[in-house]
């Protein structure tokens, strides 16, 4: 009985912090996406492949969340863009305050695109607004096509589902069309891309989605074809 009001208060605090962040992102025209998915679904790998495809002049940064270690930040920093690790020391999600703290010292006026990789978890991050423009859910083909039905919250809230590791489709009994149907049963308007960070398949669709989703903002991170290296 006590747990519910306390959780409500925490979420309420987060909503205030997220609203402040959203206003800040909007003021500086920063396009922010929040990547959510199970541990190991390929969030960092997708970001690695994405950063690899960007021209170094792009004004892109990444915040990556984990319970422990800065392993993901080390992987992502290799591409030359600003990267910071948020270690939550036990928390199964990022919250808006953690994001605000991690942004300290970064001039948002110098940024067009911010990726936030959430802690690997299909449930907890769903409830925490980070001031992002879009939540993106990743579902890898090794997880089972029923996951959108079992974990509907994130599929309902996400604007895009990235089906990851599609290079493994020949080797796993995963029916991609059923997974997509399940996601659309929960959220009829959800957009879907199929990608492989290993082979690069589908990267153009993912980048096209990013371009279209950010079109309302005056961001220039990859509007010009000559400034965006084609995915390898
Ligand atoms: N075959 C294949 N493996 C992949 C692909 N993407 C990621 N992996 C592998 O999946 C494992 C987990 O990938 P990560 O990118 O670390 O996953 P993550 O979602 O960032 O994991 P956490 O941050 O720990 O939640 C690694 O061994 C990757 O090499 C892919 O497209 N195809
Ligand atoms: Mg990761």
Tab-separated table of C-alpha atoms and ligand atoms in Angstrom:
chain	number	residue	atom	x	y	z
A	1	UNK	CA	0.000	0.000	0.000
A	2	UNK	CA	2.893	2.369	0.772
A	3	UNK	CA	4.861	1.349	-2.308
A	4	UNK	CA	2.465	2.829	-4.838
A	5	UNK	CA	2.451	6.446	-3.627
A	6	UNK	CA	6.239	6.423	-3.217
A	7	UNK	CA	6.740	5.129	-6.745
A	8	UNK	CA	4.286	7.751	-7.910
A	9	UNK	CA	6.336	10.466	-6.232
A	10	UNK	CA	9.599	9.260	-7.800
A	11	UNK	CA	7.999	9.163	-11.236
A	12	UNK	CA	6.517	12.589	-10.662
A	13	UNK	CA	9.958	13.983	-9.807
A	14	UNK	CA	11.270	12.352	-12.945
A	15	UNK	CA	8.541	13.918	-15.059
A	16	UNK	CA	9.553	17.362	-13.847
A	17	UNK	CA	13.217	16.708	-14.575
A	18	UNK	CA	12.336	15.227	-17.980
A	19	UNK	CA	10.193	18.237	-18.876
A	20	UNK	CA	13.127	20.532	-18.063
A	21	UNK	CA	15.441	18.394	-20.189
A	22	UNK	CA	12.981	18.366	-23.081
A	23	UNK	CA	12.755	22.157	-22.960
A	24	UNK	CA	16.550	22.365	-22.964
A	25	UNK	CA	16.879	19.971	-25.909
A	26	UNK	CA	14.222	21.900	-27.773
A	27	UNK	CA	15.885	25.261	-27.078
A	28	UNK	CA	19.124	23.967	-28.569
A	29	UNK	CA	17.515	21.927	-31.364
A	30	UNK	CA	19.020	18.676	-30.134
A	31	UNK	CA	17.317	15.565	-31.495
A	32	UNK	CA	17.341	12.900	-28.776
A	33	UNK	CA	16.494	9.225	-29.032
A	34	UNK	CA	16.321	6.728	-26.174
A	35	UNK	CA	17.285	3.155	-27.114
A	36	UNK	CA	15.661	0.490	-24.976
A	37	UNK	CA	15.985	-3.287	-25.167
A	38	UNK	CA	16.980	-6.439	-23.308
A	39	UNK	CA	20.569	-7.015	-22.182
A	40	UNK	CA	22.594	-7.988	-25.210
A	41	UNK	CA	19.953	-7.178	-27.855
A	42	UNK	CA	22.514	-5.126	-29.764
A	43	UNK	CA	22.047	-1.507	-28.639
A	44	UNK	CA	25.759	-0.697	-28.486
A	45	UNK	CA	26.465	-2.622	-31.683
A	46	UNK	CA	23.814	-0.621	-33.553
A	47	UNK	CA	25.281	2.622	-32.228
A	48	UNK	CA	28.795	1.522	-33.208
A	49	UNK	CA	27.663	0.819	-36.747
A	50	UNK	CA	25.750	4.118	-36.829
A	51	UNK	CA	28.651	6.238	-35.571
A	52	UNK	CA	30.938	4.479	-38.009
A	53	UNK	CA	28.710	5.685	-40.848
A	54	UNK	CA	28.780	9.347	-39.761
A	55	UNK	CA	31.195	11.923	-41.016
A	56	UNK	CA	33.472	12.997	-38.110
A	57	UNK	CA	32.242	16.572	-38.484
A	58	UNK	CA	28.763	15.543	-37.344
A	59	UNK	CA	27.640	17.011	-34.040
A	60	UNK	CA	26.626	13.738	-32.434
A	61	UNK	CA	27.083	12.431	-28.887
A	62	UNK	CA	26.142	9.349	-26.890
A	63	UNK	CA	25.197	8.688	-23.288
A	64	UNK	CA	25.239	5.013	-22.453
A	65	UNK	CA	23.777	3.498	-19.312
A	66	UNK	CA	24.782	0.347	-17.510
A	67	UNK	CA	24.528	-0.961	-13.977
A	68	UNK	CA	28.312	-1.424	-13.837
A	69	UNK	CA	31.399	-0.891	-16.049
A	70	UNK	CA	32.236	1.645	-18.702
A	71	UNK	CA	32.703	-1.050	-21.316
A	72	UNK	CA	30.062	0.341	-23.684
A	73	UNK	CA	31.463	3.881	-23.493
A	74	UNK	CA	34.911	2.486	-24.323
A	75	UNK	CA	33.485	0.703	-27.382
A	76	UNK	CA	31.614	3.789	-28.568
A	77	UNK	CA	34.411	6.283	-27.911
A	78	UNK	CA	36.478	4.659	-30.660
A	79	UNK	CA	34.470	6.540	-33.290
A	80	UNK	CA	35.650	9.964	-32.165
A	81	UNK	CA	32.347	11.435	-30.973
A	82	UNK	CA	31.747	12.565	-27.376
A	83	UNK	CA	30.592	9.623	-25.257
A	84	UNK	CA	29.820	9.367	-21.574
A	85	UNK	CA	28.966	6.350	-19.490
A	86	UNK	CA	26.276	6.536	-16.836
A	87	UNK	CA	26.684	3.773	-14.256
A	88	UNK	CA	23.540	3.372	-12.224
A	89	UNK	CA	25.074	1.241	-9.431
A	90	UNK	CA	22.098	-1.083	-9.332
A	91	UNK	CA	19.233	0.844	-10.886
A	92	UNK	CA	17.667	-0.991	-13.825
A	93	UNK	CA	16.924	2.182	-15.822
A	94	UNK	CA	18.196	5.674	-16.493
A	95	UNK	CA	16.255	8.593	-15.104
A	96	UNK	CA	16.160	12.214	-16.210
A	97	UNK	CA	18.340	13.405	-13.331
A	98	UNK	CA	21.115	10.974	-14.290
A	99	UNK	CA	20.937	12.234	-17.859
A	100	UNK	CA	21.050	15.865	-16.741
A	101	UNK	CA	24.106	15.152	-14.544
A	102	UNK	CA	25.854	13.337	-17.370
A	103	UNK	CA	25.342	16.311	-19.672
A	104	UNK	CA	27.166	18.669	-17.310
A	105	UNK	CA	29.904	20.525	-19.105
A	106	UNK	CA	28.582	19.715	-22.579
A	107	UNK	CA	27.368	22.733	-24.516
A	108	UNK	CA	24.117	21.525	-26.057
A	109	UNK	CA	24.331	24.364	-28.561
A	110	UNK	CA	27.134	22.359	-30.184
A	111	UNK	CA	25.051	19.210	-30.524
A	112	UNK	CA	22.480	18.114	-33.101
A	113	UNK	CA	21.891	14.491	-32.208
A	114	UNK	CA	22.098	12.701	-28.884
A	115	UNK	CA	21.737	8.946	-28.568
A	116	UNK	CA	20.875	7.602	-25.137
A	117	UNK	CA	21.490	3.890	-24.701
A	118	UNK	CA	19.414	2.798	-21.725
A	119	UNK	CA	20.286	0.042	-19.262
A	120	UNK	CA	19.578	-3.367	-20.801
A	121	UNK	CA	16.018	-4.054	-19.676
A	122	UNK	CA	12.670	-4.329	-21.454
A	123	UNK	CA	10.587	-3.165	-18.519
A	124	UNK	CA	12.024	-0.563	-16.103
A	125	UNK	CA	13.245	2.062	-18.617
A	126	UNK	CA	9.752	2.232	-20.115
A	127	UNK	CA	8.380	4.356	-17.270
A	128	UNK	CA	11.172	6.929	-17.188
A	129	UNK	CA	10.910	9.829	-19.572
A	130	UNK	CA	14.368	11.212	-20.374
A	131	UNK	CA	13.162	14.206	-22.364
A	132	UNK	CA	13.766	12.296	-25.592
A	133	UNK	CA	11.939	12.899	-28.855
A	134	UNK	CA	11.449	9.160	-29.386
A	135	UNK	CA	11.788	5.905	-27.561
A	136	UNK	CA	13.134	3.142	-29.771
A	137	UNK	CA	12.719	-0.492	-28.791
A	138	UNK	CA	15.213	-3.076	-30.002
A	139	UNK	CA	14.141	-6.694	-30.322
A	140	UNK	CA	16.762	-9.183	-31.431
A	141	UNK	CA	15.813	-12.308	-33.316
A	142	UNK	CA	17.170	-14.524	-30.546
A	143	UNK	CA	14.607	-13.256	-28.031
A	144	UNK	CA	11.393	-14.801	-29.373
A	145	UNK	CA	8.637	-13.292	-31.447
A	146	UNK	CA	6.174	-13.222	-28.538
A	147	UNK	CA	8.093	-10.555	-26.609
A	148	UNK	CA	5.929	-7.611	-27.742
A	149	UNK	CA	2.929	-9.402	-26.218
A	150	UNK	CA	4.734	-10.272	-22.978
A	151	UNK	CA	6.328	-6.847	-22.494
A	152	UNK	CA	3.741	-4.582	-24.115
A	153	UNK	CA	4.632	-1.371	-22.275
A	154	UNK	CA	7.726	-0.482	-24.236
A	155	UNK	CA	6.250	-1.579	-27.571
A	156	UNK	CA	3.260	0.654	-26.879
A	157	UNK	CA	5.441	3.659	-26.066
A	158	UNK	CA	8.141	3.243	-28.702
A	159	UNK	CA	7.764	4.954	-32.063
A	160	UNK	CA	10.168	2.555	-33.741
A	161	UNK	CA	11.006	-1.102	-33.295
A	162	UNK	CA	14.420	-2.100	-34.584
A	163	UNK	CA	14.529	-5.832	-35.147
A	164	UNK	CA	18.209	-6.576	-34.623
A	165	UNK	CA	20.616	-9.398	-35.545
A	166	UNK	CA	18.671	-10.321	-38.670
A	167	UNK	CA	21.813	-12.020	-40.002
A	168	UNK	CA	20.920	-14.798	-37.524
A	169	UNK	CA	17.450	-15.405	-38.964
A	170	UNK	CA	18.533	-18.488	-40.943
A	171	UNK	CA	19.769	-20.106	-37.732
A	172	UNK	CA	16.999	-19.414	-35.224
A	173	UNK	CA	13.327	-20.412	-35.207
A	174	UNK	CA	12.190	-16.776	-35.114
A	175	UNK	CA	9.308	-15.714	-37.347
A	176	UNK	CA	10.035	-12.095	-38.123
A	177	UNK	CA	6.601	-11.464	-39.623
A	178	UNK	CA	4.909	-12.801	-36.467
A	179	UNK	CA	7.104	-10.578	-34.270
A	180	UNK	CA	6.112	-7.568	-36.358
A	181	UNK	CA	2.435	-8.526	-36.213
A	182	UNK	CA	2.701	-8.847	-32.423
A	183	UNK	CA	4.329	-5.423	-32.136
A	184	UNK	CA	1.571	-3.882	-34.287
A	185	UNK	CA	-1.085	-5.612	-32.198
A	186	UNK	CA	0.221	-3.646	-29.214
A	187	UNK	CA	0.935	-0.457	-31.154
A	188	UNK	CA	-0.648	-0.300	-34.608
A	189	UNK	CA	1.345	2.793	-35.611
A	190	UNK	CA	4.774	1.517	-34.633
A	191	UNK	CA	7.380	1.790	-37.363
A	192	UNK	CA	9.730	-1.142	-37.883
A	193	UNK	CA	13.177	-1.582	-39.356
A	194	UNK	CA	15.128	-4.809	-39.648
A	195	UNK	CA	18.853	-4.431	-39.132
A	196	UNK	CA	22.067	-6.329	-38.694
A	197	UNK	CA	24.976	-4.532	-37.129
A	198	UNK	CA	27.202	-7.412	-38.195
A	199	UNK	CA	26.496	-7.281	-41.930
A	200	UNK	CA	25.144	-3.734	-42.194
A	201	UNK	CA	21.850	-4.983	-43.656
A	202	UNK	CA	19.013	-2.540	-43.044
A	203	UNK	CA	21.284	0.284	-41.900
A	204	UNK	CA	19.982	2.519	-44.658
A	205	UNK	CA	16.416	2.012	-43.402
A	206	UNK	CA	17.500	2.884	-39.857
A	207	UNK	CA	19.341	6.005	-41.003
A	208	UNK	CA	16.369	6.967	-43.176
A	209	UNK	CA	14.098	6.717	-40.140
A	210	UNK	CA	16.462	8.915	-38.103
A	211	UNK	CA	16.551	11.458	-40.909
A	212	UNK	CA	12.770	11.538	-41.266
A	213	UNK	CA	12.115	11.630	-37.522
A	214	UNK	CA	14.458	14.561	-37.047
A	215	UNK	CA	13.237	16.441	-40.101
A	216	UNK	CA	11.128	18.801	-37.999
A	217	UNK	CA	14.256	20.093	-36.297
A	218	UNK	CA	16.881	22.234	-37.920
A	219	UNK	CA	19.465	19.531	-37.389
A	220	UNK	CA	22.202	18.988	-39.881
A	221	UNK	CA	23.811	15.844	-38.585
A	222	UNK	CA	23.232	13.944	-41.777
A	223	UNK	CA	20.911	15.888	-44.010
A	224	UNK	CA	23.471	16.219	-46.753
A	225	UNK	CA	24.425	12.995	-48.491
A	226	UNK	CA	27.995	14.162	-48.970
A	227	UNK	CA	28.413	14.515	-45.231
A	228	UNK	CA	27.217	11.067	-44.312
A	229	UNK	CA	29.370	8.128	-45.243
A	230	UNK	CA	27.328	5.286	-46.632
A	231	UNK	CA	26.991	2.394	-44.229
A	232	UNK	CA	29.742	-0.109	-44.868
B	1	LIG	N1	25.090	-11.884	-35.134
B	1	LIG	C1	24.930	-10.672	-34.624
B	1	LIG	N2	25.364	-10.401	-33.386
B	1	LIG	C2	25.178	-9.154	-32.910
B	1	LIG	C3	24.539	-8.133	-33.640
B	1	LIG	N3	24.471	-7.027	-32.878
B	1	LIG	C4	25.059	-7.338	-31.713
B	1	LIG	N4	25.493	-8.613	-31.732
B	1	LIG	C5	26.204	-9.321	-30.670
B	1	LIG	O1	25.371	-9.383	-29.537
B	1	LIG	C6	26.125	-9.235	-28.348
B	1	LIG	C7	25.565	-8.084	-27.521
B	1	LIG	O2	25.670	-6.887	-28.275
B	1	LIG	P1	25.697	-5.463	-27.568
B	1	LIG	O3	25.721	-4.446	-28.639
B	1	LIG	O4	26.746	-5.434	-26.538
B	1	LIG	O5	24.272	-5.474	-26.854
B	1	LIG	P2	23.647	-4.380	-25.865
B	1	LIG	O6	22.191	-4.357	-26.110
B	1	LIG	O7	24.376	-3.104	-26.007
B	1	LIG	O8	23.970	-5.030	-24.439
B	1	LIG	P3	23.826	-4.319	-22.988
B	1	LIG	O9	24.349	-2.922	-23.121
B	1	LIG	O10	24.671	-5.172	-22.089
B	1	LIG	O11	22.381	-4.375	-22.634
B	1	LIG	C8	27.568	-8.995	-28.773
B	1	LIG	O12	28.249	-10.228	-28.729
B	1	LIG	C9	27.413	-8.532	-30.201
B	1	LIG	O13	28.526	-8.834	-31.009
B	1	LIG	C10	24.090	-8.450	-34.965
B	1	LIG	O14	23.518	-7.628	-35.701
B	1	LIG	N5	24.301	-9.732	-35.395
B	2	LIG	MG1	25.274	-1.915	-24.556
